[in-house]
Short mmCIF file of C-alpha atoms in Angstrom, two decimals:
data_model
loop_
_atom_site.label_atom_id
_atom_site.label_comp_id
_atom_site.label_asym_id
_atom_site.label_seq_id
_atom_site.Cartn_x
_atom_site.Cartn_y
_atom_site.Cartn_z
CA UNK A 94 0.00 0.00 0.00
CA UNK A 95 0.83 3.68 -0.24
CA UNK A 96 1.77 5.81 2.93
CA UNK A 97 0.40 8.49 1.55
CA UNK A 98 -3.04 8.24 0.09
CA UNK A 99 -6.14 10.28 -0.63
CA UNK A 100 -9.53 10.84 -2.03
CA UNK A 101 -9.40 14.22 -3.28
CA UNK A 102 -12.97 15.98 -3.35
CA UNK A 103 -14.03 19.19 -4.07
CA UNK A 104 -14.82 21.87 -1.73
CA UNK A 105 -18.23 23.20 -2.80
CA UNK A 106 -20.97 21.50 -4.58
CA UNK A 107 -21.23 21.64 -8.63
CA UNK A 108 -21.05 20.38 -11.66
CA UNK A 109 -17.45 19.05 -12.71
CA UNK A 110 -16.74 20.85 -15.74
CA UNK A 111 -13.31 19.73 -16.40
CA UNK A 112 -11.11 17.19 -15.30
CA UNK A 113 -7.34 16.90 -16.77
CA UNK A 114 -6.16 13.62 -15.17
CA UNK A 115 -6.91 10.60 -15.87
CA UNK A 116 -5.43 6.97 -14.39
CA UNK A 117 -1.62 7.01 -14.42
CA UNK A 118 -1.19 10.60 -14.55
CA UNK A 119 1.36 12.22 -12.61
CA UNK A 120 0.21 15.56 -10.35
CA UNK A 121 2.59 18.07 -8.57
CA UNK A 122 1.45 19.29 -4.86
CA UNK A 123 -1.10 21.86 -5.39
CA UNK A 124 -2.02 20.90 -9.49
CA UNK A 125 -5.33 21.87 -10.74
CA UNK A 126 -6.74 18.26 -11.33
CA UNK A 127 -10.71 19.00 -11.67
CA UNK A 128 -12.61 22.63 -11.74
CA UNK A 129 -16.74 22.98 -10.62
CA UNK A 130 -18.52 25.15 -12.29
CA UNK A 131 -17.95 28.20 -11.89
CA UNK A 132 -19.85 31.30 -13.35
CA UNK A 133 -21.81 32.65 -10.60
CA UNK A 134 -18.45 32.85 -8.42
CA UNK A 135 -16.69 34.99 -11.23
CA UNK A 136 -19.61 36.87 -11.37
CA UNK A 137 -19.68 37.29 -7.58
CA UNK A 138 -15.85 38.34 -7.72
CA UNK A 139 -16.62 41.07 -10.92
CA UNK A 140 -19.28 42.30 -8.74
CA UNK A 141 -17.28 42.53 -5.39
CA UNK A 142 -14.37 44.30 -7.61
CA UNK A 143 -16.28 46.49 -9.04
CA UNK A 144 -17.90 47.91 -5.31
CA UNK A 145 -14.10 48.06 -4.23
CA UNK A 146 -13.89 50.76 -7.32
CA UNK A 147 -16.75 52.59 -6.59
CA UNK A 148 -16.10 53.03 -2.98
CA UNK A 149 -12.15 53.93 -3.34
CA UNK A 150 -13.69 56.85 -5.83
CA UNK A 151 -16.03 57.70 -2.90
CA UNK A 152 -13.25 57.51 -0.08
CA UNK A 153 -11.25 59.62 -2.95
CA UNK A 154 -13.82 62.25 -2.82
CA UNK A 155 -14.28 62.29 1.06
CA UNK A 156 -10.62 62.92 1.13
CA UNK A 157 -10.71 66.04 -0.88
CA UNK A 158 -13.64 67.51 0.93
CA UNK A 159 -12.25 66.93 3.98
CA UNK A 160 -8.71 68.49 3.00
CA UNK A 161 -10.66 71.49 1.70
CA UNK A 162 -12.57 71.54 5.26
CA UNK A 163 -9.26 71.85 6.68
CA UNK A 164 -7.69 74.34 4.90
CA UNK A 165 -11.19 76.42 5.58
CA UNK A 166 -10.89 75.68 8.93
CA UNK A 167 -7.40 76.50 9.23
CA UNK A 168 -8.87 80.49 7.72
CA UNK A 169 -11.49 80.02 10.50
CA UNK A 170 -14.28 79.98 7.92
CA UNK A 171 -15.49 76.89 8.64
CA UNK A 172 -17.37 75.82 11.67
CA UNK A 173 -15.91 73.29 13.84
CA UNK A 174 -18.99 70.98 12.97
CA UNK A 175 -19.01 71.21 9.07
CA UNK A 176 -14.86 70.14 9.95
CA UNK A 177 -16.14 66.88 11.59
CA UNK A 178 -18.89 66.29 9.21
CA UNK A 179 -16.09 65.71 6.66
CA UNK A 180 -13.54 63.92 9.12
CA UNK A 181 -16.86 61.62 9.74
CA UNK A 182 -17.15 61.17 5.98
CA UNK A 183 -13.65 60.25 5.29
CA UNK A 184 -13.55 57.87 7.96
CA UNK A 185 -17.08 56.05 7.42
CA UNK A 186 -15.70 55.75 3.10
CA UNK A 187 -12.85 54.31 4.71
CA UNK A 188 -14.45 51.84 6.60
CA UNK A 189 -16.77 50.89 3.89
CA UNK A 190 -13.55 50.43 2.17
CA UNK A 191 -12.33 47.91 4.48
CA UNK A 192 -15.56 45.82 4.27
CA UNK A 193 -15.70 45.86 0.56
CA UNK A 194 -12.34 44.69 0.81
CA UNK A 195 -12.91 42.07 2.79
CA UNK A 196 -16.16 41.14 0.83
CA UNK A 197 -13.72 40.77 -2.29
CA UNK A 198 -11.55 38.07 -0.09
CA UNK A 199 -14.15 36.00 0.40
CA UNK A 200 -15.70 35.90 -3.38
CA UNK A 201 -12.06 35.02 -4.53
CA UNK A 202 -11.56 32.17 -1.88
CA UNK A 203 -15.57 30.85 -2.93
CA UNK A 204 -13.87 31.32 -6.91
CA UNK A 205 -11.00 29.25 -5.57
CA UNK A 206 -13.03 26.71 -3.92
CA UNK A 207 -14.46 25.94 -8.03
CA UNK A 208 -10.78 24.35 -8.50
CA UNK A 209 -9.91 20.99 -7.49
CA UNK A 210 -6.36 20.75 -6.18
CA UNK A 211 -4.05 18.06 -5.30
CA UNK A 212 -3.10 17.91 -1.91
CA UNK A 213 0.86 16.22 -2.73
CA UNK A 214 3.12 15.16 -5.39
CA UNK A 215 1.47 11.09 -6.51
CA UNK A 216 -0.04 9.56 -9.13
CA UNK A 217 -3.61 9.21 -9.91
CA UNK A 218 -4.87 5.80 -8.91
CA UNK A 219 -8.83 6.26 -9.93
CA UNK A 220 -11.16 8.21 -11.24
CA UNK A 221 -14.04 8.63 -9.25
CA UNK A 222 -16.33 11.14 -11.15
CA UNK A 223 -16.58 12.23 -14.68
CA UNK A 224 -17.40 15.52 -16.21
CA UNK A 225 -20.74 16.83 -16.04
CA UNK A 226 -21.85 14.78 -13.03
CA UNK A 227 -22.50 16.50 -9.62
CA UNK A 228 -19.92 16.35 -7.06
CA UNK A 229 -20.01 17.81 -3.35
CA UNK A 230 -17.41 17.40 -0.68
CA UNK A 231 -19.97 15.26 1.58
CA UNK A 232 -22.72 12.62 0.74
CA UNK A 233 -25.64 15.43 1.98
CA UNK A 234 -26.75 15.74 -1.91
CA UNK A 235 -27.78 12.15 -1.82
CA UNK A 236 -26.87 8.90 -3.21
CA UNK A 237 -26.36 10.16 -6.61
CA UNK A 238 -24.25 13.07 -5.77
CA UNK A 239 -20.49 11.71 -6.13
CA UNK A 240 -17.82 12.94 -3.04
CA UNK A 241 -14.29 11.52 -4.26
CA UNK A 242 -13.37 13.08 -7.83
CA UNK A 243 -10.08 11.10 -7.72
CA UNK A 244 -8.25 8.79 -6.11
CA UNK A 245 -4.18 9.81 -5.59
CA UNK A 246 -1.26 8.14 -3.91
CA UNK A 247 1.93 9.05 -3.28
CA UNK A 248 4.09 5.63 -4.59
CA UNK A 249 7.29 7.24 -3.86
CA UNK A 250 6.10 5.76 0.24
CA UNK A 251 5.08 2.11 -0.85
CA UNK A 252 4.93 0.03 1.99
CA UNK A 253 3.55 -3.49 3.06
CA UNK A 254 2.02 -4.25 5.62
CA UNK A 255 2.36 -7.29 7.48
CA UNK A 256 0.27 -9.47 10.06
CA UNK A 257 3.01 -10.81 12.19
CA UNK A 258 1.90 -13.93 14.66
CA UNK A 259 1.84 -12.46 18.60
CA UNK A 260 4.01 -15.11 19.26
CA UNK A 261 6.76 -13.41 17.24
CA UNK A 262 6.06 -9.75 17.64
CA UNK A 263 8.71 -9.44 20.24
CA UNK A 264 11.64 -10.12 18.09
CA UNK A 265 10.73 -7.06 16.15
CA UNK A 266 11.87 -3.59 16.67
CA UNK A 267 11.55 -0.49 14.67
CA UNK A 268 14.06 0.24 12.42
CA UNK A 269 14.68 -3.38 12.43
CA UNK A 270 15.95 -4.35 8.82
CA UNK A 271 13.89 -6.83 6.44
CA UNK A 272 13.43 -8.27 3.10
CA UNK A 273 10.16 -8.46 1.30
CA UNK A 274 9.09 -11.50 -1.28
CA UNK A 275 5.78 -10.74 -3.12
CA UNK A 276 4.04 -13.68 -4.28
CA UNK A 277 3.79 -12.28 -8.08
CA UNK A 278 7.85 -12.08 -8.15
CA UNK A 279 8.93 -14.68 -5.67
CA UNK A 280 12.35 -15.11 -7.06
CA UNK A 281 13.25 -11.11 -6.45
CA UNK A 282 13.31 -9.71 -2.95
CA UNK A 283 13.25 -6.31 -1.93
CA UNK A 284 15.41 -4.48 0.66
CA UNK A 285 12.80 -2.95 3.61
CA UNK A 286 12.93 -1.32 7.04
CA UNK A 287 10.42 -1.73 10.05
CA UNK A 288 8.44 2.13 10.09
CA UNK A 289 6.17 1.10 12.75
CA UNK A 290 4.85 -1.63 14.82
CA UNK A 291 1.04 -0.68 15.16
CA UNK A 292 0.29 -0.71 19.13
CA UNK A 293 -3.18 -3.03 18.89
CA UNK A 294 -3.70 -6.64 18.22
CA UNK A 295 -6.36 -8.47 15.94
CA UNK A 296 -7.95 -10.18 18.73
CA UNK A 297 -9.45 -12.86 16.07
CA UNK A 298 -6.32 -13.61 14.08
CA UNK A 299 -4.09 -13.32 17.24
CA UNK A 300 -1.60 -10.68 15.30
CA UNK A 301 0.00 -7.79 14.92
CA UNK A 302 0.21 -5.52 12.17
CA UNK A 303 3.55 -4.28 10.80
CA UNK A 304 4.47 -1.56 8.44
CA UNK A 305 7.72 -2.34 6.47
CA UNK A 306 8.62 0.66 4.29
CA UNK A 307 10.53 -0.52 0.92
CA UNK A 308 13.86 0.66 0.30
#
């Protein structure tokens, strides 16, 4: 088995629109592997860019009054109140700023959330979807909605893993060296290493599980 292993899903619920692996293919950390649909979260991100526009021309604006209330008030024709009127305006564009700014964050991470990533550097075992079909990251869309989009594993961190008798489990240590035979190629052995000795026992089979990472 891999070490390293995962179903990749997506995050939001959608139609898969594109996917651009298939089994076999090779995918670096962080790869775009799959992509939901995605036009009402570009148009959500337009929209949100477009209010971050209009309210920098507004906080613009309040920044000019509010140096002209300054310079009046500096003359001393310009009540005290007409001054903080304009201070007030400034700051409250400002602040509007801000939120539209932050409104703008969270349409591009919701855009974001349309692409499927993969989480590490492995190979694609399975494909678990295909495009056009409706995917969400959790079974709540029912028994025809699909979760899992792919299937990856990292093969670079094959190991086996072995049910070792209790009787014998004490002559093994970690980092203990071994040698694995595979019944498909039992004339070729492979250099190993004990990773871990798992810290249960199979009650039924009276064993122990071992993970032997090959070399």
């Amino acid at each position: 088995v891999a070490r390293t292993k995962a179903a990749v899903s997506a995050r939001i619920a959608g139609q898969l629109v594109y996917l651009g692996v298939h089994e076999g293919s090779h995918v670096r950390s962080g790869e775009i592997v799959a992509r939901i649909t995605s036009d009402a979260y570009a148009a959500a991100t337009e929209a949100a860019n477009a209010e971050v526009e209009r309210v920098r021309v507004d906080l613009a604006q309040a920044k000019r009054e509010l140096e002209r209330a300054r310079a009046l008030r500096d003359q001393q024709v310009l009540a005290a109140r007409e001054f903080e009127d304009a201070q007030t305006r400034a700051d409250a564009a400002l602040a509007q700023l801000n939120s539209a700014l932050a409104q703008l964050k969270v349409a591009q991470a919701n855009l974001e959330n349309t692409n499927v990533r993969a989480p590490f550097e492995g190979t694609v075992l399975r494909k678990d979807a295909e495009v056009g079909e409706i995917v969400a990251p959790s079974a709540a869309g029912g028994g025809l909605t699909r979760t899992a989009i792919v299937t990856i594993a990292d093969l670079a961190t094959l190991e086996v893993e072995v049910d070792v008798n209790e009787a014998y489990i004490a002559q093994i240590r970690n980092g203990q060296d071994a040698r694995v035979t595979l019944d498909a190629y039992p004339d070729t052995s492979f250099q190993a290493r004990v990773r871990q000795i798992v810290p249960t026992a199979d009650r039924q089979k009276a064993t122990v599980l071992v993970k032997v990472s090959i070399l």
